[in-house]
Structures are given as structure tokens and as C-alpha cells.
CSV table of C-alpha atoms and ligand atoms in Angstrom, one decimal:
chain,number,residue,atom,x,y,z
M,388,UNK,CA,0.0,0.1,0.0
M,389,UNK,CA,0.9,3.5,-0.1
M,390,UNK,CA,1.4,5.5,2.9
M,391,UNK,CA,2.7,8.7,4.6
M,392,UNK,CA,5.6,7.5,6.7
M,393,UNK,CA,8.0,9.4,9.0
M,394,UNK,CA,11.2,7.8,9.9
M,395,UNK,CA,12.5,10.5,12.5
M,396,UNK,CA,10.3,13.2,14.6
M,397,UNK,CA,10.4,16.5,12.9
M,398,UNK,CA,11.7,15.3,9.7
M,399,UNK,CA,9.5,15.5,6.7
M,400,UNK,CA,7.4,12.3,6.1
M,401,UNK,CA,7.6,10.7,2.7
M,402,UNK,CA,5.0,9.0,0.6
M,403,UNK,CA,6.1,5.4,-0.3
M,404,UNK,CA,5.2,1.9,-0.8
M,405,UNK,CA,5.1,-0.2,2.5
M,406,UNK,CA,3.7,-3.9,3.3
M,407,UNK,CA,-0.1,-4.1,3.8
M,408,UNK,CA,-1.2,-4.4,7.4
M,409,UNK,CA,-2.7,-7.6,8.4
M,410,UNK,CA,-6.0,-7.9,10.8
M,411,UNK,CA,-5.3,-9.0,14.2
M,412,UNK,CA,-7.6,-11.8,15.5
M,413,UNK,CA,-10.3,-9.7,16.6
M,414,UNK,CA,-9.4,-6.8,14.4
M,415,UNK,CA,-9.8,-5.4,10.8
M,416,UNK,CA,-8.1,-3.9,8.1
M,417,UNK,CA,-10.1,-0.9,6.6
M,418,UNK,CA,-9.4,0.6,3.1
M,419,UNK,CA,-9.3,4.3,3.9
M,420,UNK,CA,-11.7,6.8,2.0
M,421,UNK,CA,-10.8,10.0,4.0
M,422,UNK,CA,-8.8,11.0,7.0
M,423,UNK,CA,-8.4,14.1,8.9
M,424,UNK,CA,-5.2,16.3,9.4
M,425,UNK,CA,-5.5,16.8,13.1
M,426,UNK,CA,-3.4,18.7,15.4
M,427,UNK,CA,-2.6,15.7,17.6
M,428,UNK,CA,-0.9,14.2,14.4
M,429,UNK,CA,1.5,17.3,14.5
M,430,UNK,CA,2.1,16.6,18.3
M,431,UNK,CA,3.1,13.0,17.3
M,432,UNK,CA,5.3,14.0,14.6
M,433,UNK,CA,6.9,16.5,16.6
M,434,UNK,CA,7.8,13.8,19.4
M,435,UNK,CA,5.4,14.9,22.0
M,436,UNK,CA,4.1,11.4,22.5
M,437,UNK,CA,6.3,8.9,24.1
M,438,UNK,CA,4.2,6.0,22.7
M,439,UNK,CA,5.1,6.3,19.1
M,440,UNK,CA,7.6,3.8,17.6
M,441,UNK,CA,9.5,4.8,14.5
M,442,UNK,CA,9.0,4.6,11.6
M,443,UNK,CA,5.5,5.6,12.2
M,444,UNK,CA,2.4,6.2,9.6
M,445,UNK,CA,0.2,9.1,11.3
M,446,UNK,CA,-3.6,9.6,11.3
M,447,UNK,CA,-6.3,8.7,13.7
M,448,UNK,CA,-9.7,10.3,12.5
M,449,UNK,CA,-11.0,8.3,9.5
M,450,UNK,CA,-13.8,6.7,7.4
M,451,UNK,CA,-13.3,3.8,5.0
M,452,UNK,CA,-14.6,0.4,4.2
M,453,UNK,CA,-13.7,-3.1,5.8
M,454,UNK,CA,-11.1,-4.6,3.6
M,455,UNK,CA,-10.1,-7.7,5.8
M,456,UNK,CA,-11.4,-9.3,8.9
M,457,UNK,CA,-9.7,-11.3,11.6
M,458,UNK,CA,-11.2,-14.7,12.5
M,459,UNK,CA,-12.7,-13.3,15.9
M,460,UNK,CA,-14.7,-10.3,14.6
M,461,UNK,CA,-18.6,-11.1,14.6
M,462,UNK,CA,-20.4,-7.7,14.1
M,463,UNK,CA,-18.5,-6.5,10.8
M,464,UNK,CA,-17.8,-7.8,7.3
M,465,UNK,CA,-15.9,-6.8,4.3
M,466,UNK,CA,-17.5,-3.8,2.6
M,467,UNK,CA,-19.1,-2.2,5.6
M,468,UNK,CA,-18.5,1.5,5.7
M,469,UNK,CA,-17.2,2.5,9.0
M,470,UNK,CA,-15.5,5.1,11.3
M,471,UNK,CA,-13.7,4.5,14.7
M,472,UNK,CA,-12.9,6.6,17.9
M,473,UNK,CA,-9.2,7.5,17.9
M,474,UNK,CA,-9.0,5.7,21.4
M,475,UNK,CA,-9.8,2.0,20.5
M,476,UNK,CA,-11.0,0.3,23.6
M,477,UNK,CA,-10.2,-3.3,24.6
M,478,UNK,CA,-13.6,-4.0,25.8
M,479,UNK,CA,-12.7,-6.3,28.6
M,480,UNK,CA,-11.4,-4.2,31.4
M,481,UNK,CA,-13.2,-2.7,34.2
M,482,UNK,CA,-13.1,0.8,32.7
M,483,UNK,CA,-14.6,-0.6,29.4
M,484,UNK,CA,-17.2,-2.9,31.1
M,485,UNK,CA,-18.4,0.5,32.9
M,486,UNK,CA,-18.8,2.2,29.5
M,487,UNK,CA,-15.7,4.2,29.8
M,488,UNK,CA,-13.7,2.9,26.8
M,489,UNK,CA,-12.2,6.4,26.3
M,490,UNK,CA,-9.9,5.7,29.3
M,491,UNK,CA,-9.2,2.0,28.6
M,492,UNK,CA,-5.8,1.1,29.9
M,493,UNK,CA,-5.4,-1.2,27.3
M,494,UNK,CA,-6.3,1.2,24.6
M,495,UNK,CA,-4.9,1.2,21.1
M,496,UNK,CA,-4.7,4.4,18.8
M,497,UNK,CA,-4.1,4.2,15.1
M,498,UNK,CA,-1.3,6.7,14.3
M,499,UNK,CA,0.1,6.5,17.9
M,500,UNK,CA,0.4,2.9,19.2
M,501,UNK,CA,0.5,1.5,15.6
M,502,UNK,CA,0.3,2.7,12.2
M,503,UNK,CA,-2.4,5.0,11.5
M,504,UNK,CA,-4.8,6.2,8.4
M,505,UNK,CA,-2.5,8.6,6.2
M,506,UNK,CA,-2.4,5.3,4.3
M,507,UNK,CA,-4.5,3.4,1.7
M,508,UNK,CA,-5.2,0.7,4.5
M,509,UNK,CA,-5.2,0.7,8.3
M,510,UNK,CA,-5.3,-2.1,10.9
M,511,UNK,CA,-8.0,-1.5,13.7
M,512,UNK,CA,-8.0,-3.6,16.7
M,513,UNK,CA,-10.9,-4.9,18.7
M,514,UNK,CA,-13.4,-4.3,15.9
M,515,UNK,CA,-16.5,-5.6,17.4
M,516,UNK,CA,-15.9,-2.9,20.3
M,517,UNK,CA,-14.8,-0.1,18.2
M,518,UNK,CA,-16.2,0.2,14.8
M,519,UNK,CA,-19.2,2.5,14.2
M,520,UNK,CA,-21.3,2.0,11.1
M,521,UNK,CA,-21.5,5.0,8.9
M,522,UNK,CA,-24.5,5.8,6.6
M,523,UNK,CA,-23.7,5.8,2.8
M,524,UNK,CA,-25.3,9.1,2.4
M,525,UNK,CA,-22.9,10.8,5.0
M,526,UNK,CA,-20.2,13.2,3.6
M,527,UNK,CA,-16.7,11.1,3.9
M,528,UNK,CA,-15.3,14.2,5.4
M,529,UNK,CA,-17.9,14.7,8.1
M,530,UNK,CA,-17.6,10.9,8.8
M,531,UNK,CA,-13.8,11.3,9.6
M,532,UNK,CA,-14.2,14.4,11.9
M,533,UNK,CA,-16.5,12.3,13.9
M,534,UNK,CA,-13.4,10.1,14.9
M,535,UNK,CA,-11.4,12.7,16.9
M,536,UNK,CA,-12.4,16.4,16.9
M,537,UNK,CA,-16.4,16.1,17.0
M,538,UNK,CA,-16.2,13.2,19.4
M,539,UNK,CA,-13.8,15.0,21.8
M,540,UNK,CA,-15.9,18.3,21.6
M,541,UNK,CA,-19.0,16.4,22.0
M,542,UNK,CA,-18.1,14.3,24.9
M,543,UNK,CA,-16.5,17.3,26.6
M,544,UNK,CA,-19.5,19.6,26.3
M,545,UNK,CA,-22.4,17.0,26.6
M,546,UNK,CA,-21.3,14.1,28.7
M,547,UNK,CA,-18.6,16.0,30.8
M,548,UNK,CA,-19.8,19.6,31.2
M,549,UNK,CA,-23.5,19.0,30.6
M,550,UNK,CA,-24.1,22.0,28.5
M,551,UNK,CA,-27.6,23.0,28.1
M,552,UNK,CA,-29.4,25.1,25.7
M,553,UNK,CA,-29.6,28.6,26.6
M,554,UNK,CA,-26.4,28.6,28.4
M,555,UNK,CA,-23.5,30.9,27.4
M,556,UNK,CA,-20.4,29.0,25.9
M,557,UNK,CA,-17.1,30.5,25.6
M,558,UNK,CA,-14.7,28.8,23.0
M,559,UNK,CA,-11.0,30.0,23.1
M,560,UNK,CA,-9.2,28.9,19.9
M,561,UNK,CA,-11.1,28.6,16.6
M,562,UNK,CA,-9.0,25.9,15.1
M,563,UNK,CA,-10.5,22.5,14.3
M,564,UNK,CA,-11.4,21.3,17.4
M,565,UNK,CA,-12.6,24.8,18.8
M,566,UNK,CA,-14.7,25.1,15.8
M,567,UNK,CA,-16.2,21.8,16.3
M,568,UNK,CA,-17.1,22.6,19.7
M,569,UNK,CA,-18.5,26.0,18.7
M,570,UNK,CA,-20.6,24.2,16.1
M,571,UNK,CA,-22.0,21.5,18.6
M,572,UNK,CA,-22.7,24.4,21.0
M,573,UNK,CA,-24.9,26.3,18.3
M,574,UNK,CA,-26.4,23.1,17.4
M,575,UNK,CA,-27.3,22.4,21.1
M,576,UNK,CA,-28.8,26.1,21.5
M,577,UNK,CA,-26.1,27.7,23.6
M,578,UNK,CA,-25.2,31.2,22.9
M,579,UNK,CA,-21.6,31.0,21.9
M,580,UNK,CA,-18.7,33.4,22.3
M,581,UNK,CA,-15.6,32.6,20.3
M,582,UNK,CA,-12.1,34.1,21.0
M,583,UNK,CA,-9.1,33.9,18.8
M,584,UNK,CA,-6.2,36.3,17.4
M,585,UNK,CA,-7.0,35.2,13.7
M,586,UNK,CA,-9.6,37.3,11.9
M,587,UNK,CA,-9.9,34.4,9.3
M,588,UNK,CA,-10.5,32.0,12.1
M,589,UNK,CA,-13.2,34.4,13.6
M,590,UNK,CA,-15.1,34.6,10.2
M,591,UNK,CA,-15.1,30.8,10.2
M,592,UNK,CA,-16.8,31.1,13.7
M,593,UNK,CA,-19.4,33.3,12.4
M,594,UNK,CA,-20.1,31.5,9.4
M,595,UNK,CA,-21.1,28.4,11.5
M,596,UNK,CA,-23.5,30.5,13.6
M,597,UNK,CA,-21.5,31.9,16.3
M,598,UNK,CA,-23.0,35.1,17.4
M,599,UNK,CA,-20.3,36.7,19.3
M,600,UNK,CA,-16.6,36.8,18.3
M,601,UNK,CA,-13.7,38.6,19.9
M,602,UNK,CA,-10.3,39.3,18.2
M,603,UNK,CA,-8.0,39.1,21.3
M,604,UNK,CA,-4.8,40.2,19.3
M,605,UNK,CA,-2.8,42.9,21.0
M,606,UNK,CA,-5.2,42.6,24.2
M,607,UNK,CA,-4.0,41.6,27.6
M,608,UNK,CA,-5.9,39.5,29.8
M,609,UNK,CA,-7.9,42.0,31.6
M,610,UNK,CA,-8.9,43.6,28.3
M,611,UNK,CA,-10.0,40.2,26.7
M,612,UNK,CA,-12.1,39.5,30.0
M,613,UNK,CA,-13.6,42.9,29.8
M,614,UNK,CA,-14.9,42.2,26.2
M,615,UNK,CA,-16.3,38.8,27.0
M,616,UNK,CA,-18.2,40.5,30.2
M,617,UNK,CA,-19.5,42.9,27.6
M,618,UNK,CA,-21.3,40.0,25.9
M,619,UNK,CA,-21.7,37.8,28.7
M,620,UNK,CA,-22.1,39.8,31.9
M,621,UNK,CA,-21.6,37.5,35.0
M,622,UNK,CA,-19.4,35.2,33.2
M,623,UNK,CA,-20.3,32.2,31.0
M,624,UNK,CA,-21.5,28.8,32.3
M,625,UNK,CA,-19.1,26.7,30.1
M,626,UNK,CA,-15.8,27.4,28.5
M,627,UNK,CA,-13.6,25.4,26.2
M,628,UNK,CA,-9.9,25.7,25.9
M,629,UNK,CA,-8.9,24.4,22.6
M,630,UNK,CA,-5.1,25.8,22.4
M,631,UNK,CA,-3.1,24.1,25.1
M,632,UNK,CA,-1.6,27.3,26.4
M,633,UNK,CA,-1.2,28.2,29.9
M,634,UNK,CA,-2.2,31.7,29.4
M,635,UNK,CA,-5.4,30.9,27.6
M,636,UNK,CA,-6.3,28.1,30.0
M,637,UNK,CA,-6.3,30.6,32.7
M,638,UNK,CA,-8.4,33.2,30.6
M,639,UNK,CA,-10.9,30.4,29.9
M,640,UNK,CA,-11.2,29.8,33.8
M,641,UNK,CA,-11.3,33.4,34.7
M,642,UNK,CA,-14.1,33.9,32.4
M,643,UNK,CA,-16.4,31.5,34.0
M,644,UNK,CA,-19.4,32.4,36.4
M,645,UNK,CA,-19.6,30.9,39.8
M,646,UNK,CA,-20.1,27.0,39.4
M,647,UNK,CA,-18.9,27.4,35.8
M,648,UNK,CA,-17.5,24.2,34.2
M,649,UNK,CA,-14.4,24.3,32.0
M,650,UNK,CA,-13.5,21.6,29.3
M,651,UNK,CA,-10.0,21.2,28.7
M,652,UNK,CA,-9.3,20.0,25.0
M,653,UNK,CA,-6.0,21.7,24.0
M,654,UNK,CA,-3.0,19.5,24.4
M,655,UNK,CA,-0.3,21.1,26.4
M,656,UNK,CA,3.5,20.5,25.5
M,657,UNK,CA,4.4,21.3,29.1
M,658,UNK,CA,2.4,21.3,32.5
M,659,UNK,CA,0.4,24.5,33.1
M,660,UNK,CA,-0.2,26.3,36.4
M,661,UNK,CA,-3.7,26.9,37.3
M,662,UNK,CA,-5.6,29.6,39.1
M,663,UNK,CA,-6.4,27.4,41.8
M,664,UNK,CA,-7.8,29.9,44.4
M,665,UNK,CA,-10.4,31.1,42.1
M,666,UNK,CA,-11.1,27.5,41.2
M,667,UNK,CA,-11.9,26.9,44.9
M,668,UNK,CA,-13.7,30.1,45.6
M,669,UNK,CA,-16.1,30.0,42.7
M,670,UNK,CA,-16.5,26.3,42.9
M,671,UNK,CA,-15.4,26.0,39.2
M,672,UNK,CA,-15.1,22.6,37.8
M,673,UNK,CA,-12.5,21.4,35.1
M,674,UNK,CA,-13.2,18.5,32.7
M,675,UNK,CA,-10.7,16.7,30.6
M,676,UNK,CA,-12.2,15.0,27.4
M,677,UNK,CA,-10.4,12.2,25.6
M,678,UNK,CA,-12.6,11.2,22.8
M,679,UNK,CA,-15.8,9.2,23.2
M,680,UNK,CA,-16.3,5.4,23.3
M,681,UNK,CA,-18.1,3.9,20.4
M,682,UNK,CA,-21.1,2.8,22.6
M,683,UNK,CA,-21.9,6.5,23.0
M,684,UNK,CA,-21.7,7.8,19.3
M,685,UNK,CA,-25.6,7.3,18.8
M,686,UNK,CA,-26.5,10.8,20.1
M,687,UNK,CA,-23.8,12.4,18.2
M,688,UNK,CA,-24.8,10.4,14.9
M,689,UNK,CA,-28.5,11.6,15.4
M,690,UNK,CA,-27.6,15.0,15.6
M,691,UNK,CA,-25.7,14.8,12.4
M,692,UNK,CA,-28.4,12.8,10.7
M,693,UNK,CA,-30.9,15.4,11.8
M,694,UNK,CA,-28.8,18.2,9.9
M,695,UNK,CA,-28.5,20.1,12.9
M,696,UNK,CA,-24.8,19.4,12.8
M,697,UNK,CA,-22.9,19.5,9.6
M,698,UNK,CA,-19.1,18.8,10.1
M,699,UNK,CA,-18.5,19.0,6.6
M,700,UNK,CA,-18.9,22.8,6.8
M,701,UNK,CA,-15.9,23.0,8.6
M,702,UNK,CA,-13.7,21.5,5.7
M,703,UNK,CA,-11.8,24.2,3.8
M,704,UNK,CA,-9.1,21.9,2.0
M,705,UNK,CA,-9.5,18.4,0.7
M,706,UNK,CA,-5.9,17.1,-0.5
M,707,UNK,CA,-4.4,13.7,-1.7
M,708,UNK,CA,-1.8,11.6,0.2
M,709,UNK,CA,0.9,13.1,-1.9
M,710,UNK,CA,0.2,16.7,-0.4
M,711,UNK,CA,-0.2,15.3,3.1
M,712,UNK,CA,3.5,15.6,4.1
M,713,UNK,CA,3.8,19.2,3.5
M,714,UNK,CA,0.3,20.0,5.0
M,715,UNK,CA,1.5,18.1,8.4
M,716,UNK,CA,4.6,20.1,8.5
M,717,UNK,CA,3.0,23.2,8.0
M,718,UNK,CA,0.3,22.4,10.8
M,719,UNK,CA,3.2,21.4,13.1
M,720,UNK,CA,4.8,24.8,12.5
M,721,UNK,CA,1.8,26.6,13.9
M,722,UNK,CA,0.1,27.5,10.7
M,723,UNK,CA,-3.5,28.1,11.5
M,724,UNK,CA,-4.3,30.1,8.3
M,725,UNK,CA,-5.9,27.1,6.5
M,726,UNK,CA,-8.8,25.9,8.5
M,727,UNK,CA,-9.6,22.1,8.6
M,728,UNK,CA,-8.0,19.9,6.0
M,729,UNK,CA,-9.1,16.2,5.2
M,730,UNK,CA,-7.0,13.9,3.0
M,731,UNK,CA,-9.0,11.8,0.4
M,732,UNK,CA,-7.2,8.8,0.3
M,733,UNK,CA,-9.5,6.9,-2.1
Z,1370,LIG,ZN1,-10.4,-1.6,28.3
Z,1371,LIG,ZN1,-7.1,14.2,16.5
């Protein structure tokens, strides 16, 4: 098969022929239709994930068709159109049995624990536990984005922070996962406030129905908080930090109303310091979100099927495998100008 491969961290990947993957006993091999270019692929390529062995094929947010099945797979057959959460659960441990496969200690992640989906074929383990059937009518790009960004944002907002219609939601950072959170907030009837330093990113937020956008370039913390207070007096009920920076995490917490809930989605390259006195005095809560188990996808798929949520509207670029190496390098360099990109493989 053809695949995007990196042999060293932070050196440009190449597109080349590599051996086809084989299904594990309880796993499948999927022929990739489309895969998302996600910021965590860039973190992996930069060497921020110590679970990655070299050489590596990135890619963890995908849709495709089952190409080969292992002997223990019961629920899926060759030809089925599927997606998968980027955290693939084992299905057997205590966390999995309690319905929390997103924190399974035996988890596998394509593009991290084994080769991923910037390739014609990708192996996925414990298929009966993790594969999610995808309707033929659903846009391939939209389906791919359900594997990581939309699942992480949905679980964070709905299952962790319990965002309700009519509440005010602050989203800091309007990259792919931030815009996914904003789009879900709009679909759920929240009043969304989006903050970014990039005018194009804020224009994208307005285009998906965000009512209040704040350009924070050149503003200090107090000035940004004052702008947020203008549109949301008394603070917001829920905030999402989608950048992974200490300063914006702090801003996100300080903008909360008493008893506010913060969803932390941005990944940090070093451990941040928190405004703990404020968290205690205002009884704020802080929620991590690490994808969503396959068993919880029904609500998200229903929201997409209803037309209230259109992940495909976030996609600005559809590229091929040959363009993926340079696009990954650009994403890792901090280029946020291009919006969401997906790679159409087949
Ligand atoms: Zn497990
Ligand atoms: Zn991702």
C-alpha cells in the first residue's frame, strides 16, 4: 500500500510503498476513504507522544470500508463503511465494562500505538467494540471528523460539562476542535462566544452561527475578560480551551461564572499552572475530554443525521496523500491560516 511515513520526529515524512497491514484476530483492516489532518498528528510527529515507535504512519480520524477481517470478528464484514473513535478500547477491562472505553488502560490508537490512516489501508483492533457503522449518505469528510475532533468536543460539552440550551459557551481557539465545539454549542442551543487572534478563524466561527466573536490580538488578559463580560455579564457557564496554552487556559477559567464548567481539550507541551484559588472560591469544575467510546456515538450521529450538525461545513481543503507531508509540517509549524483539511485517500 501507499502511506505517509516518518522515519524520525520533526523530519519531513515521505509517501512510499510499504507492506499491507494484516488484521489482528479481533481486528480488521480498513481501506481508507478519507482521513483528517488533526493537530494531534502534528504533536505526534514533533515527538510529544512517548508511545510512538519509528517509523510511523500518522492518522487517527478516518472513514473507510472494511477490507479484511480477523477470525474473531462477529459484527462486521468486508465492505461495511465504518469510522472509529481515535481511542480504541479493549472491551474487557473494568473501565470498558463500565462504558468508559475512552480511558481504557489497554487502548490502542491508530497513528500512535500502531500505524495510522494516512495510508490506503489501516489496521484497527477489537473491531466489534470500536467500529461504528457510517450511513452511505454521510459525507466522507464529515464522517472522518467524527473520529476525533467532533467526538472529543461532543463528549466534553455534553457528557462531561452537561451544556444545556440557553447557556453561554465560551470557546477559546478557533482551530478544528475549537470550531467543532462551537458548532456543537450552536446546534445544542447555547449562546456561543468565540475568541481567537486570527480574523479568518473568527470569520469561520461566524459562518457556522457563532453570534459573538472577539479578536484578542494585542489585548491583555484584563482587556479580553472585559470584552467577554460585555457580551456575557457575570461570566459564562461553560468554557472550552482548545489551544493548550497556560495563558488561554487561565483566561478560560477566569471567564467562568460561579459554578462554571471548563472543558480542557487543547493539548499542552508542558504542564500549566492553574488559578487554583479562583477554582476553589467560585467552585469551578475542570473536565478533561479524551474522545468518546463507540457505544456513546448514537446521540452524535443522530444530531448529524438530523442536519443540525454539519461537520463537513468546517472543511476548507481536501488534499491527496501526496500533499499530506507538507500539510502536516505546516500544521506543526503553527500555521493556523488554512482551516480544517482532510485527506481523500480513495
Ligand atoms: Zn479496556
Ligand atoms: Zn485528532
